[in-house]
């Protein structure tokens, strides 16, 4: 995040002695730990990116065992795609385990885009993605994202941004959960053009710092034992056993931490004539953007056409995940559907949608769009839920 946050106890100056309270220091003098808390720099882009400083009860390095590794590389079915697709997202099968429930659908060298329908909370082990920042969009379900930075409550409509390396668990209140996820190999930020030189959100931005859900309640577990952690690294899921509880942070501060943002807090930008997709932008990376389509008033020029014009996204593939409402530019689109419009060929409103939109005053649609700068490949799981006919949907 581009702004500072602190939680728990931290010493007045970084990289200085931070004594543990006398009672715990006495206890640890009999064990292997010293009388001080253990500082950890948690940074990105080497030492040049955003970072936080965390203070642990135990050393965060105490690996007891390195166990098995499982290859998580998606199985590709179509590597060179030149076909508009519609995937029926709610046909992705549910699974108990949070990680096993992830179904990769669209991938390239920059990201993995998929859906997940986890039935159970992740509490049996701890998880860390060391390859990617993660974006989770909650379509159904509510609960709590528990991390070593603190807990973030979530509900329908929330984005959760989890920087690479954040150790977390997730608790669901319900069994019918539906998530969109993106694993981004480059950091996920809020758009730079929304922020001033100092990082503050500008007045024209469609959201501001107050809309960001920062970690609150910090869990500090002073426990030793065997703690299983599954770490995704180089496309494999490695199982390691740590000798101390991963959530043993007494305090932290900095700029690099997980956070939430509700799509319901995205304030749409409208105009007299049709506004281009960048007005919907919510997040950016070096290799793709994420946009939020939300209910809004339509264009108010007396002769405006609210439906989008045909457009050639030559330099990007466009993925739209339909969340709720009546998506005005398409016919036969339902919740959970995903459309993929590959770069290189134009796409636009479905037949009749342009004419139908004229005179309409507002839309109630919710959708999440991911535009990638490099072409996407389809996995075997994507082909299993591909409707197979969407590419012909512009013919009357
Ligand atoms: Fe488009």
Coordinates of C-alpha atoms and ligand atoms in Angstrom, one line a residue:
X1 CA 0.0 0.0 0.0
X2 CA 1.2 3.5 -0.7
X3 CA 0.5 4.7 2.8
X4 CA 1.9 4.1 6.2
X5 CA 0.2 1.9 8.8
X6 CA 1.3 0.5 12.2
X7 CA -0.2 -2.1 14.5
X8 CA 0.8 -3.4 17.9
X9 CA 4.0 -2.5 19.7
X10 CA 7.1 -1.2 17.9
X11 CA 10.3 0.3 19.3
X12 CA 10.8 4.1 19.0
X13 CA 13.6 3.7 16.5
X14 CA 14.2 1.0 13.9
X15 CA 17.0 -1.5 14.1
X16 CA 17.5 -0.9 17.8
X17 CA 17.0 -3.1 20.9
X18 CA 13.4 -4.0 21.6
X19 CA 13.4 -5.8 25.0
X20 CA 10.7 -8.2 25.8
X21 CA 8.8 -7.6 29.0
X22 CA 10.5 -8.9 32.1
X23 CA 8.2 -11.9 32.7
X24 CA 8.7 -13.3 29.2
X25 CA 12.3 -12.4 29.1
X26 CA 12.9 -14.3 32.3
X27 CA 11.1 -17.3 30.7
X28 CA 13.1 -17.2 27.5
X29 CA 16.4 -16.8 29.4
X30 CA 15.9 -20.5 30.2
X31 CA 15.3 -21.4 26.5
X32 CA 16.9 -20.7 23.2
X33 CA 15.4 -17.3 22.6
X34 CA 17.1 -14.0 23.8
X35 CA 15.5 -11.2 25.8
X36 CA 14.7 -9.2 22.7
X37 CA 12.0 -9.3 20.0
X38 CA 13.2 -10.3 16.6
X39 CA 13.1 -7.7 13.8
X40 CA 12.3 -8.7 10.2
X41 CA 12.3 -6.5 7.2
X42 CA 9.6 -7.5 4.8
X43 CA 10.3 -5.7 1.6
X44 CA 9.7 -5.8 -2.2
X45 CA 11.9 -5.1 -5.2
X46 CA 15.0 -5.9 -3.2
X47 CA 15.4 -3.0 -0.8
X48 CA 13.9 -0.5 -3.2
X49 CA 10.2 -1.2 -3.0
X50 CA 7.7 -0.8 -0.2
X51 CA 8.5 -2.6 3.0
X52 CA 7.4 -3.2 6.6
X53 CA 9.3 -4.0 9.8
X54 CA 7.9 -6.7 11.9
X55 CA 8.8 -7.7 15.5
X56 CA 8.5 -11.4 16.3
X57 CA 8.5 -13.2 19.6
X58 CA 10.6 -16.0 18.1
X59 CA 13.0 -16.0 15.2
X60 CA 11.0 -16.2 12.0
X61 CA 13.7 -18.5 10.5
X62 CA 13.2 -21.7 12.6
X63 CA 12.7 -24.3 9.9
X64 CA 12.4 -27.7 11.6
X65 CA 11.7 -29.9 8.5
X66 CA 11.4 -29.5 4.7
X67 CA 8.9 -32.1 3.5
X68 CA 7.4 -32.8 0.1
X69 CA 6.7 -30.5 -2.9
X70 CA 3.8 -30.7 -5.2
X71 CA 3.9 -29.3 -8.7
X72 CA 1.1 -26.7 -9.2
X73 CA 1.9 -25.8 -12.8
X74 CA -1.3 -25.3 -14.8
X75 CA -2.0 -27.8 -17.6
X76 CA -2.4 -25.8 -20.8
X77 CA -4.9 -26.7 -23.5
X78 CA -4.7 -23.7 -25.8
X79 CA -1.5 -21.8 -26.0
X80 CA -2.2 -19.6 -29.0
X81 CA -5.8 -18.4 -28.7
X82 CA -7.5 -16.3 -31.3
X83 CA -11.1 -17.0 -30.3
X84 CA -13.4 -15.0 -28.1
X85 CA -14.5 -17.3 -25.2
X86 CA -17.2 -17.5 -22.6
X87 CA -16.5 -19.6 -19.6
X88 CA -19.2 -20.7 -17.3
X89 CA -17.5 -19.9 -14.0
X90 CA -20.0 -21.4 -11.6
X91 CA -19.3 -24.8 -13.2
X92 CA -16.0 -24.8 -11.5
X93 CA -16.3 -27.6 -8.9
X94 CA -16.1 -26.9 -5.2
X95 CA -13.4 -28.5 -3.1
X96 CA -12.8 -28.6 0.7
X97 CA -9.2 -27.3 0.8
X98 CA -8.6 -23.6 0.1
X99 CA -5.6 -24.2 -2.1
X100 CA -6.9 -27.3 -3.8
X101 CA -10.1 -25.5 -4.7
X102 CA -8.2 -23.1 -6.9
X103 CA -8.9 -23.8 -10.6
X104 CA -6.5 -22.0 -12.9
X105 CA -8.2 -20.9 -16.1
X106 CA -6.2 -18.3 -17.9
X107 CA -2.4 -17.9 -17.6
X108 CA 0.6 -16.3 -19.1
X109 CA 4.1 -15.6 -17.9
X110 CA 2.8 -12.7 -15.7
X111 CA -0.2 -14.2 -13.9
X112 CA -2.6 -17.0 -13.1
X113 CA -6.3 -16.1 -13.3
X114 CA -8.8 -18.6 -11.9
X115 CA -11.8 -19.3 -9.8
X116 CA -12.2 -21.2 -6.5
X117 CA -15.1 -22.5 -4.6
X118 CA -13.6 -23.6 -1.2
X119 CA -16.0 -25.3 1.2
X120 CA -13.7 -25.2 4.2
X121 CA -11.6 -22.7 6.1
X122 CA -7.9 -22.9 5.9
X123 CA -6.8 -23.5 9.5
X124 CA -4.9 -26.8 9.4
X125 CA -1.8 -25.2 8.0
X126 CA -0.4 -21.8 7.1
X127 CA 0.0 -20.6 3.5
X128 CA 2.4 -18.3 1.8
X129 CA 2.7 -17.5 -1.9
X130 CA 6.4 -16.6 -2.5
X131 CA 5.9 -16.4 -6.3
X132 CA 3.0 -13.9 -6.5
X133 CA 1.0 -11.1 -5.1
X134 CA -2.5 -12.5 -4.7
X135 CA -5.8 -10.7 -5.5
X136 CA -8.9 -12.4 -4.2
X137 CA -12.4 -11.1 -5.1
X138 CA -15.2 -12.4 -2.9
X139 CA -18.2 -13.1 -5.0
X140 CA -19.9 -15.3 -2.3
X141 CA -18.9 -15.8 1.3
X142 CA -17.7 -13.9 4.2
X143 CA -15.1 -14.4 6.9
X144 CA -11.7 -13.4 8.0
X145 CA -8.3 -13.3 6.4
X146 CA -5.9 -14.0 9.2
X147 CA -2.3 -12.9 8.6
X148 CA 0.9 -12.3 10.5
X149 CA 0.0 -8.6 9.9
X150 CA -3.3 -8.9 11.6
X151 CA -6.9 -9.9 10.6
X152 CA -8.9 -8.5 7.7
X153 CA -12.7 -9.2 7.8
X154 CA -14.2 -9.7 4.3
X155 CA -17.6 -10.1 2.7
X156 CA -19.3 -10.1 -0.6
X157 CA -17.8 -7.6 -3.0
X158 CA -14.4 -7.3 -1.3
X159 CA -11.0 -7.4 -3.0
X160 CA -8.3 -8.8 -0.8
X161 CA -4.7 -7.9 -1.9
X162 CA -2.1 -10.1 -0.3
X163 CA 1.5 -9.2 -1.2
X164 CA 3.9 -12.0 -1.9
X165 CA 5.4 -13.6 1.2
X166 CA 2.5 -12.8 3.5
X167 CA 1.7 -15.8 5.7
X168 CA -2.0 -16.3 6.0
X169 CA -5.0 -18.5 6.9
X170 CA -8.6 -17.9 5.9
X171 CA -11.8 -18.5 7.8
X172 CA -15.1 -18.7 6.1
X173 CA -18.5 -18.3 7.8
X174 CA -20.2 -20.4 5.1
X175 CA -19.5 -23.4 2.9
X176 CA -20.8 -21.9 -0.3
X177 CA -17.9 -19.6 -1.2
X178 CA -17.0 -18.3 -4.6
X179 CA -13.7 -16.5 -5.2
X180 CA -12.0 -15.0 -8.2
X181 CA -8.2 -15.1 -7.8
X182 CA -5.3 -13.7 -9.6
X183 CA -1.7 -14.6 -8.8
X184 CA 0.4 -11.8 -10.1
X185 CA 4.2 -12.3 -10.5
X186 CA 4.7 -8.5 -10.2
X187 CA 3.4 -6.3 -7.4
X188 CA -0.2 -5.2 -7.4
X189 CA -0.7 -1.5 -6.7
X190 CA -3.3 1.2 -6.8
X191 CA -2.9 3.2 -10.0
X192 CA -0.1 5.6 -9.9
X193 CA -2.2 8.3 -11.6
X194 CA -4.6 8.3 -8.7
X195 CA -1.8 9.3 -6.3
X196 CA 0.3 12.5 -5.9
X197 CA 4.1 12.7 -5.7
X198 CA 3.8 11.8 -2.0
X199 CA 1.6 8.7 -2.5
X200 CA -1.6 10.3 -1.3
X201 CA -4.8 9.5 -3.2
X202 CA -5.8 12.5 -5.4
X203 CA -9.2 14.1 -5.5
X204 CA -10.1 12.7 -8.9
X205 CA -9.4 9.1 -7.8
X206 CA -12.5 6.9 -7.5
X207 CA -11.6 5.8 -4.0
X208 CA -9.4 7.0 -1.2
X209 CA -7.5 5.9 1.8
X210 CA -10.6 5.7 4.0
X211 CA -11.9 2.9 1.7
X212 CA -8.9 0.7 2.3
X213 CA -9.6 -2.0 4.9
X214 CA -6.3 -2.4 6.8
X215 CA -5.4 -5.3 9.1
X216 CA -6.9 -4.7 12.6
X217 CA -6.7 -7.2 15.5
X218 CA -3.1 -8.5 15.6
X219 CA -2.7 -12.1 16.8
X220 CA 0.4 -12.8 18.8
X221 CA 0.9 -16.4 19.5
X222 CA 3.9 -17.2 21.8
X223 CA 3.9 -20.9 20.9
X224 CA 6.6 -23.4 19.9
X225 CA 6.0 -26.8 18.4
X226 CA 5.4 -28.1 14.9
X227 CA 3.7 -25.6 12.5
X228 CA 3.1 -26.8 8.9
X229 CA 3.5 -24.1 6.3
X230 CA 2.8 -24.6 2.6
X231 CA 4.8 -22.2 0.4
X232 CA 4.3 -21.7 -3.2
X233 CA 7.6 -21.1 -5.0
X234 CA 8.6 -21.6 -8.6
X235 CA 5.1 -23.1 -9.3
X236 CA 5.4 -25.8 -6.6
X237 CA 3.8 -26.1 -3.2
X238 CA 6.5 -26.9 -0.7
X239 CA 5.7 -28.1 2.8
X240 CA 7.9 -26.9 5.6
X241 CA 7.6 -27.4 9.4
X242 CA 8.4 -24.4 11.5
X243 CA 9.3 -24.6 15.2
X244 CA 7.3 -21.5 16.2
X245 CA 3.8 -20.2 15.5
X246 CA 3.9 -18.0 12.3
X247 CA 1.6 -15.5 13.9
X248 CA 3.9 -14.3 16.7
X249 CA 4.3 -10.6 15.7
X250 CA 3.9 -8.2 18.6
X251 CA 3.9 -5.1 16.3
X252 CA 4.8 -3.8 12.8
X253 CA 4.9 -0.7 10.8
X254 CA 5.5 0.2 7.2
X255 CA 3.9 0.3 3.7
X256 CA 3.9 -3.4 2.7
X257 CA 0.9 -5.3 4.1
X258 CA -2.3 -7.0 3.0
X259 CA -5.5 -5.0 2.7
X260 CA -9.1 -5.1 1.5
X261 CA -11.2 -2.9 -0.7
X262 CA -14.9 -3.2 -1.4
X263 CA -16.1 -2.9 -4.9
X264 CA -19.2 -1.2 -3.4
X265 CA -16.8 1.7 -2.4
X266 CA -15.7 2.3 -6.0
X267 CA -17.1 5.7 -7.0
X268 CA -17.8 5.6 -10.8
X269 CA -16.6 8.3 -13.1
X270 CA -19.2 9.2 -15.7
X271 CA -19.4 11.8 -18.5
X272 CA -21.6 13.2 -21.3
X273 CA -20.3 10.6 -23.7
X274 CA -19.0 7.1 -23.2
X275 CA -16.0 6.9 -20.9
X276 CA -13.2 4.5 -21.7
X277 CA -12.3 1.5 -19.5
X278 CA -9.4 3.3 -17.6
X279 CA -12.1 5.2 -15.6
X280 CA -12.9 1.9 -14.0
X281 CA -9.4 1.1 -13.1
X282 CA -8.9 -0.2 -9.5
X283 CA -5.4 -1.8 -9.5
X284 CA -2.3 -1.9 -11.7
X285 CA 0.7 -4.0 -12.2
X286 CA 3.5 -4.0 -14.7
X287 CA 1.7 -6.6 -16.8
X288 CA -2.1 -6.1 -16.3
X289 CA -4.8 -3.9 -14.9
X290 CA -7.9 -4.6 -12.9
X291 CA -11.1 -2.6 -13.3
X292 CA -14.3 -2.5 -11.4
X293 CA -17.6 -2.0 -13.3
X294 CA -20.2 -0.7 -10.8
X295 CA -23.7 0.8 -10.9
X296 CA -23.6 4.2 -12.5
X297 CA -25.5 6.8 -14.4
X298 CA -25.2 6.6 -18.1
X299 CA -23.8 9.2 -20.4
X300 CA -25.9 12.3 -20.5
X301 CA -25.2 13.9 -23.9
X302 CA -28.7 14.1 -25.6
X303 CA -27.5 11.8 -28.4
X304 CA -25.2 9.6 -26.3
X305 CA -24.8 5.9 -26.9
X306 CA -24.3 4.3 -23.5
X307 CA -23.1 1.0 -24.9
X308 CA -19.4 0.8 -25.6
X309 CA -18.1 1.3 -29.1
X310 CA -16.4 -1.6 -30.9
X311 CA -12.8 -1.5 -29.9
X312 CA -9.6 -3.2 -30.9
X313 CA -7.6 -4.0 -27.9
X314 CA -4.6 -4.8 -30.0
X315 CA -2.1 -4.8 -27.1
X316 CA -4.1 -6.7 -24.5
X317 CA -6.4 -9.6 -23.8
X318 CA -9.5 -8.6 -22.0
X319 CA -11.2 -10.7 -19.3
X320 CA -14.4 -9.8 -17.7
X321 CA -15.9 -11.7 -14.7
X322 CA -19.6 -10.9 -14.3
X323 CA -20.6 -10.4 -10.7
X324 CA -24.2 -9.1 -10.6
X325 CA -26.8 -7.0 -12.4
X326 CA -27.7 -6.9 -16.1
X327 CA -24.6 -6.4 -18.2
X328 CA -25.9 -4.0 -20.8
X329 CA -23.4 -4.7 -23.6
X330 CA -24.0 -8.4 -23.8
X331 CA -26.8 -10.9 -24.3
X332 CA -27.1 -14.1 -22.3
X333 CA -24.6 -13.2 -19.6
X334 CA -25.1 -14.5 -16.1
X335 CA -23.4 -14.3 -12.7
X336 CA -20.0 -16.1 -12.7
X337 CA -19.6 -16.0 -16.5
X338 CA -16.2 -15.0 -17.8
X339 CA -15.6 -13.5 -21.2
X340 CA -12.2 -13.5 -22.9
X341 CA -11.7 -11.1 -25.8
X342 CA -8.3 -11.8 -27.3
X343 CA -6.1 -8.9 -28.5
X344 CA -5.7 -8.6 -32.2
X345 CA -9.4 -8.7 -33.2
X346 CA -12.1 -6.1 -32.3
X347 CA -15.1 -6.8 -30.1
X348 CA -18.0 -4.8 -29.0
X349 CA -21.7 -4.8 -28.0
X350 CA -23.8 -7.8 -28.9
X351 CA -26.3 -7.4 -31.7
X352 CA -29.0 -5.1 -30.5
X353 CA -27.2 -4.0 -27.4
X354 CA -26.2 -0.6 -28.8
X355 CA -29.7 0.2 -29.9
X356 CA -31.1 -1.1 -26.7
X357 CA -28.9 1.2 -24.6
X358 CA -30.0 4.5 -26.1
X359 CA -32.2 6.4 -23.7
X360 CA -31.3 4.2 -20.7
X361 CA -30.4 6.3 -17.7
X362 CA -28.4 3.9 -15.5
X363 CA -26.9 0.4 -15.1
X364 CA -26.8 -1.8 -12.1
X365 CA -24.0 -4.0 -13.3
X366 CA -21.1 -5.3 -11.3
X367 CA -18.1 -6.9 -13.0
X368 CA -14.4 -7.2 -12.5
X369 CA -12.2 -6.8 -15.6
X370 CA -8.6 -8.0 -16.0
X371 CA -6.7 -6.7 -19.1
X372 CA -3.4 -8.4 -19.6
X373 CA -0.6 -6.9 -21.8
X374 CA 0.5 -10.3 -23.0
X375 CA -1.8 -13.0 -24.5
X376 CA -3.5 -15.5 -22.3
X377 CA -3.4 -19.2 -22.6
X378 CA -6.3 -21.4 -21.6
X379 CA -6.0 -24.4 -19.3
X380 CA -7.7 -27.7 -19.6
X381 CA -10.0 -26.7 -16.8
X382 CA -11.0 -23.6 -18.8
X383 CA -11.8 -25.6 -21.8
X384 CA -14.1 -27.8 -19.7
X385 CA -16.3 -24.8 -18.9
X386 CA -16.0 -23.0 -22.3
X387 CA -19.3 -22.6 -24.0
X388 CA -17.7 -23.0 -27.4
X389 CA -20.0 -20.7 -29.4
X390 CA -19.4 -17.3 -27.9
X391 CA -17.0 -16.2 -30.7
X392 CA -19.9 -16.2 -33.1
X393 CA -22.2 -14.1 -30.9
X394 CA -21.8 -10.9 -33.0
X395 CA -23.6 -12.5 -35.9
X396 CA -27.3 -11.6 -36.1
Ligands
LIG1 FE1 -13.9 -4.6 -24.3

